[in-house]
Amino acid sequence: MTKATINIRRAEASDWETIINIFNEAVAAGIATDESKPITVADREEWFAQFDDRHPLWVITSDGKVSGWCALEYFSTHPAYTDTAEIAIYIHHGAHRQGLGRRLLAFADQQIKEELHFKTVVAYIYERNQASQGLFKQSGFEYWGHLPAIAKVDGEYRELKIYGKNYPSVRV
């Protein structure tokens, strides 16, 4: 068996449908998103438009096929939060447990240190999403707290756990 060729690159408009399909897998699983029903590319046009050179959207490919994505989103539009980003990672269900999430998060970490120079990166993870909590902890993110019963999804209140990482060597 040959080893898959793994690449990480900036997402393109041609990737949007696959990105949404991967997101919708998480919606169907009911553990990782705020959504209770599948979304479309049209539903997320504004979300896709937010990405720029400082706040990229990357995809990870395995043998040329998009298998996951990572977004560094604006934490807030207020200028006080210029050096803070929110991170989100989603991996195609069929590609779980292959190390792709770890590789994608390591890539984002490197880009933050070398190119993007964020001071702080925050991840919001639902309490029931143990796999994501483990991934972020293994990647040097610390548990910073929680927001109890903050989101109502499918009639159920859910808790968000907050994980964060400070980058002390960031340019100020």
mmCIF file of C-alpha atoms in Angstrom:
data_model
loop_
_atom_site.group_PDB
_atom_site.id
_atom_site.type_symbol
_atom_site.label_atom_id
_atom_site.label_comp_id
_atom_site.label_asym_id
_atom_site.label_seq_id
_atom_site.Cartn_x
_atom_site.Cartn_y
_atom_site.Cartn_z
ATOM 1 C CA MET A 1 0.000 0.000 0.000
ATOM 2 C CA THR A 2 1.417 3.402 -0.958
ATOM 3 C CA LYS A 3 1.312 6.346 1.362
ATOM 4 C CA ALA A 4 -1.103 9.133 0.416
ATOM 5 C CA THR A 5 0.300 12.448 -0.756
ATOM 6 C CA ILE A 6 -0.844 15.096 1.723
ATOM 7 C CA ASN A 7 -0.866 18.804 0.843
ATOM 8 C CA ILE A 8 -2.208 21.929 2.495
ATOM 9 C CA ARG A 9 -3.144 24.956 0.433
ATOM 10 C CA ARG A 10 -5.381 28.005 0.437
ATOM 11 C CA ALA A 11 -8.976 27.175 -0.330
ATOM 12 C CA GLU A 12 -10.378 28.252 -3.677
ATOM 13 C CA ALA A 13 -13.957 28.894 -4.735
ATOM 14 C CA SER A 14 -13.954 25.473 -6.422
ATOM 15 C CA ASP A 15 -13.456 23.939 -2.924
ATOM 16 C CA TRP A 16 -16.456 25.640 -1.344
ATOM 17 C CA GLU A 17 -18.958 22.870 -2.020
ATOM 18 C CA THR A 18 -16.612 20.251 -0.537
ATOM 19 C CA ILE A 19 -15.955 22.479 2.490
ATOM 20 C CA ILE A 20 -19.711 22.763 3.067
ATOM 21 C CA ASN A 21 -20.183 19.006 2.589
ATOM 22 C CA ILE A 22 -17.542 18.298 5.249
ATOM 23 C CA PHE A 23 -19.209 20.813 7.558
ATOM 24 C CA ASN A 24 -22.589 19.176 6.944
ATOM 25 C CA GLU A 25 -21.150 15.821 8.061
ATOM 26 C CA ALA A 26 -20.537 17.462 11.445
ATOM 27 C CA VAL A 27 -24.078 18.856 11.395
ATOM 28 C CA ALA A 28 -25.443 15.339 10.843
ATOM 29 C CA ALA A 29 -23.276 13.968 13.669
ATOM 30 C CA GLY A 30 -24.783 16.573 16.007
ATOM 31 C CA ILE A 31 -21.684 17.242 18.100
ATOM 32 C CA ALA A 32 -19.619 19.971 16.506
ATOM 33 C CA THR A 33 -21.704 22.797 15.060
ATOM 34 C CA ASP A 34 -24.342 25.382 15.863
ATOM 35 C CA GLU A 35 -26.450 24.204 12.952
ATOM 36 C CA SER A 36 -29.330 21.761 13.254
ATOM 37 C CA LYS A 37 -29.826 21.203 9.524
ATOM 38 C CA PRO A 38 -27.470 21.102 6.529
ATOM 39 C CA ILE A 39 -26.343 24.376 4.981
ATOM 40 C CA THR A 40 -25.468 25.374 1.419
ATOM 41 C CA VAL A 41 -22.679 27.365 -0.176
ATOM 42 C CA ALA A 42 -25.190 30.187 -0.707
ATOM 43 C CA ASP A 43 -25.899 30.178 3.048
ATOM 44 C CA ARG A 44 -22.198 30.839 3.679
ATOM 45 C CA GLU A 45 -21.310 33.350 0.970
ATOM 46 C CA GLU A 46 -20.612 36.080 3.559
ATOM 47 C CA TRP A 47 -18.537 33.647 5.606
ATOM 48 C CA PHE A 48 -16.393 32.726 2.591
ATOM 49 C CA ALA A 49 -15.989 36.426 1.728
ATOM 50 C CA GLN A 50 -14.376 37.218 5.107
ATOM 51 C CA PHE A 51 -11.190 35.299 4.347
ATOM 52 C CA ASP A 52 -8.150 37.294 3.326
ATOM 53 C CA ASP A 53 -4.358 37.158 3.550
ATOM 54 C CA ARG A 54 -4.391 37.568 7.342
ATOM 55 C CA HIS A 55 -7.411 35.317 7.934
ATOM 56 C CA PRO A 56 -6.962 32.377 5.573
ATOM 57 C CA LEU A 57 -9.071 29.352 4.835
ATOM 58 C CA TRP A 58 -6.959 26.293 4.055
ATOM 59 C CA VAL A 59 -7.806 22.826 2.805
ATOM 60 C CA ILE A 60 -5.863 19.632 3.378
ATOM 61 C CA THR A 61 -5.803 17.211 0.474
ATOM 62 C CA SER A 62 -5.026 13.523 0.369
ATOM 63 C CA ASP A 63 -3.969 12.397 -3.107
ATOM 64 C CA GLY A 64 -5.515 15.592 -4.486
ATOM 65 C CA LYS A 65 -8.907 15.141 -2.790
ATOM 66 C CA VAL A 66 -9.993 17.706 -0.191
ATOM 67 C CA SER A 67 -10.222 15.841 3.118
ATOM 68 C CA GLY A 68 -10.583 18.720 5.570
ATOM 69 C CA TRP A 69 -10.282 22.420 6.159
ATOM 70 C CA CYS A 70 -9.047 24.983 8.670
ATOM 71 C CA ALA A 71 -10.321 28.542 9.043
ATOM 72 C CA LEU A 72 -8.658 31.410 10.887
ATOM 73 C CA GLU A 73 -11.619 33.704 11.340
ATOM 74 C CA TYR A 74 -11.920 37.205 12.707
ATOM 75 C CA PHE A 75 -12.417 36.961 16.474
ATOM 76 C CA SER A 76 -14.085 40.377 16.426
ATOM 77 C CA THR A 77 -14.230 43.273 14.003
ATOM 78 C CA HIS A 78 -13.275 45.689 16.793
ATOM 79 C CA PRO A 79 -9.701 47.005 16.269
ATOM 80 C CA ALA A 80 -8.686 45.944 19.797
ATOM 81 C CA TYR A 81 -8.823 42.319 18.592
ATOM 82 C CA THR A 82 -6.664 42.715 15.486
ATOM 83 C CA ASP A 83 -4.098 40.235 16.803
ATOM 84 C CA THR A 84 -6.643 37.589 17.831
ATOM 85 C CA ALA A 85 -8.205 34.932 15.598
ATOM 86 C CA GLU A 86 -10.739 32.172 16.059
ATOM 87 C CA ILE A 87 -9.764 28.804 14.621
ATOM 88 C CA ALA A 88 -12.003 26.032 13.305
ATOM 89 C CA ILE A 89 -11.002 22.661 11.858
ATOM 90 C CA TYR A 90 -13.229 20.066 10.194
ATOM 91 C CA ILE A 91 -12.114 16.731 8.737
ATOM 92 C CA HIS A 92 -14.108 14.541 6.341
ATOM 93 C CA HIS A 93 -15.697 11.694 8.294
ATOM 94 C CA GLY A 94 -13.930 9.056 6.170
ATOM 95 C CA ALA A 95 -10.555 10.658 6.916
ATOM 96 C CA HIS A 96 -10.826 10.709 10.722
ATOM 97 C CA ARG A 97 -7.999 9.154 12.758
ATOM 98 C CA GLN A 98 -5.440 9.563 9.973
ATOM 99 C CA GLY A 99 -3.585 12.480 11.566
ATOM 100 C CA LEU A 100 -4.970 15.063 9.148
ATOM 101 C CA GLY A 101 -6.395 17.285 11.887
ATOM 102 C CA ARG A 102 -3.056 17.232 13.704
ATOM 103 C CA ARG A 103 -1.182 18.085 10.487
ATOM 104 C CA LEU A 104 -3.587 20.882 9.655
ATOM 105 C CA LEU A 105 -3.359 22.372 13.135
ATOM 106 C CA ALA A 106 0.465 22.111 13.085
ATOM 107 C CA PHE A 107 0.479 23.893 9.714
ATOM 108 C CA ALA A 108 -1.784 26.656 11.043
ATOM 109 C CA ASP A 109 0.455 26.997 14.102
ATOM 110 C CA GLN A 110 3.522 27.416 11.878
ATOM 111 C CA GLN A 111 1.768 29.983 9.687
ATOM 112 C CA ILE A 112 0.647 31.941 12.759
ATOM 113 C CA LYS A 113 4.227 32.060 14.070
ATOM 114 C CA GLU A 114 5.999 32.783 10.792
ATOM 115 C CA GLU A 115 3.574 34.707 8.591
ATOM 116 C CA LEU A 116 0.349 35.795 10.270
ATOM 117 C CA HIS A 117 1.704 36.892 13.659
ATOM 118 C CA PHE A 118 -1.423 36.545 15.758
ATOM 119 C CA LYS A 119 -0.909 37.057 19.472
ATOM 120 C CA THR A 120 -3.863 34.877 20.506
ATOM 121 C CA VAL A 121 -5.882 32.127 18.837
ATOM 122 C CA VAL A 122 -9.134 30.857 20.346
ATOM 123 C CA ALA A 123 -11.167 27.718 19.643
ATOM 124 C CA TYR A 124 -14.748 27.192 20.787
ATOM 125 C CA ILE A 125 -15.557 23.478 21.080
ATOM 126 C CA TYR A 126 -18.799 21.872 22.232
ATOM 127 C CA GLU A 127 -18.456 19.844 25.432
ATOM 128 C CA ARG A 128 -19.480 16.629 23.665
ATOM 129 C CA ASN A 129 -16.766 16.959 20.995
ATOM 130 C CA GLN A 130 -14.054 15.073 22.866
ATOM 131 C CA ALA A 131 -11.974 14.398 19.739
ATOM 132 C CA SER A 132 -11.525 18.116 18.991
ATOM 133 C CA GLN A 133 -10.761 18.907 22.609
ATOM 134 C CA GLY A 134 -8.030 16.255 22.556
ATOM 135 C CA LEU A 135 -6.612 17.543 19.274
ATOM 136 C CA PHE A 136 -6.318 21.104 20.526
ATOM 137 C CA LYS A 137 -4.857 20.047 23.897
ATOM 138 C CA GLN A 138 -2.229 17.898 22.136
ATOM 139 C CA SER A 139 -1.372 20.897 19.968
ATOM 140 C CA GLY A 140 -0.562 23.187 22.884
ATOM 141 C CA PHE A 141 -3.918 24.881 23.374
ATOM 142 C CA GLU A 142 -4.973 25.367 26.982
ATOM 143 C CA TYR A 143 -8.436 25.052 28.452
ATOM 144 C CA TRP A 144 -9.468 28.633 29.283
ATOM 145 C CA GLY A 145 -13.001 28.099 30.490
ATOM 146 C CA HIS A 146 -16.523 27.375 29.378
ATOM 147 C CA LEU A 147 -19.808 29.015 28.512
ATOM 148 C CA PRO A 148 -22.560 26.890 30.104
ATOM 149 C CA ALA A 149 -25.837 26.400 28.244
ATOM 150 C CA ILE A 150 -24.835 29.118 25.744
ATOM 151 C CA ALA A 151 -26.229 27.606 22.539
ATOM 152 C CA LYS A 152 -29.599 26.056 21.814
ATOM 153 C CA VAL A 153 -29.293 23.465 19.044
ATOM 154 C CA ASP A 154 -32.179 21.130 18.218
ATOM 155 C CA GLY A 155 -33.992 22.276 21.343
ATOM 156 C CA GLU A 156 -31.085 21.388 23.620
ATOM 157 C CA TYR A 157 -28.796 23.818 25.427
ATOM 158 C CA ARG A 158 -25.122 23.107 24.907
ATOM 159 C CA GLU A 159 -21.949 24.161 26.642
ATOM 160 C CA LEU A 160 -18.982 25.595 24.758
ATOM 161 C CA LYS A 161 -15.493 24.959 26.019
ATOM 162 C CA ILE A 162 -12.896 27.614 25.271
ATOM 163 C CA TYR A 163 -9.367 26.630 24.306
ATOM 164 C CA GLY A 164 -6.703 29.180 23.561
ATOM 165 C CA LYS A 165 -3.087 29.649 22.745
ATOM 166 C CA ASN A 166 -0.908 32.709 23.172
ATOM 167 C CA TYR A 167 2.015 33.332 20.854
ATOM 168 C CA PRO A 168 4.476 35.409 22.918
ATOM 169 C CA SER A 169 6.916 35.976 20.072
ATOM 170 C CA VAL A 170 4.376 37.786 17.903
ATOM 171 C CA ARG A 171 5.389 41.105 16.381
ATOM 172 C CA VAL A 172 3.597 43.992 18.055
#
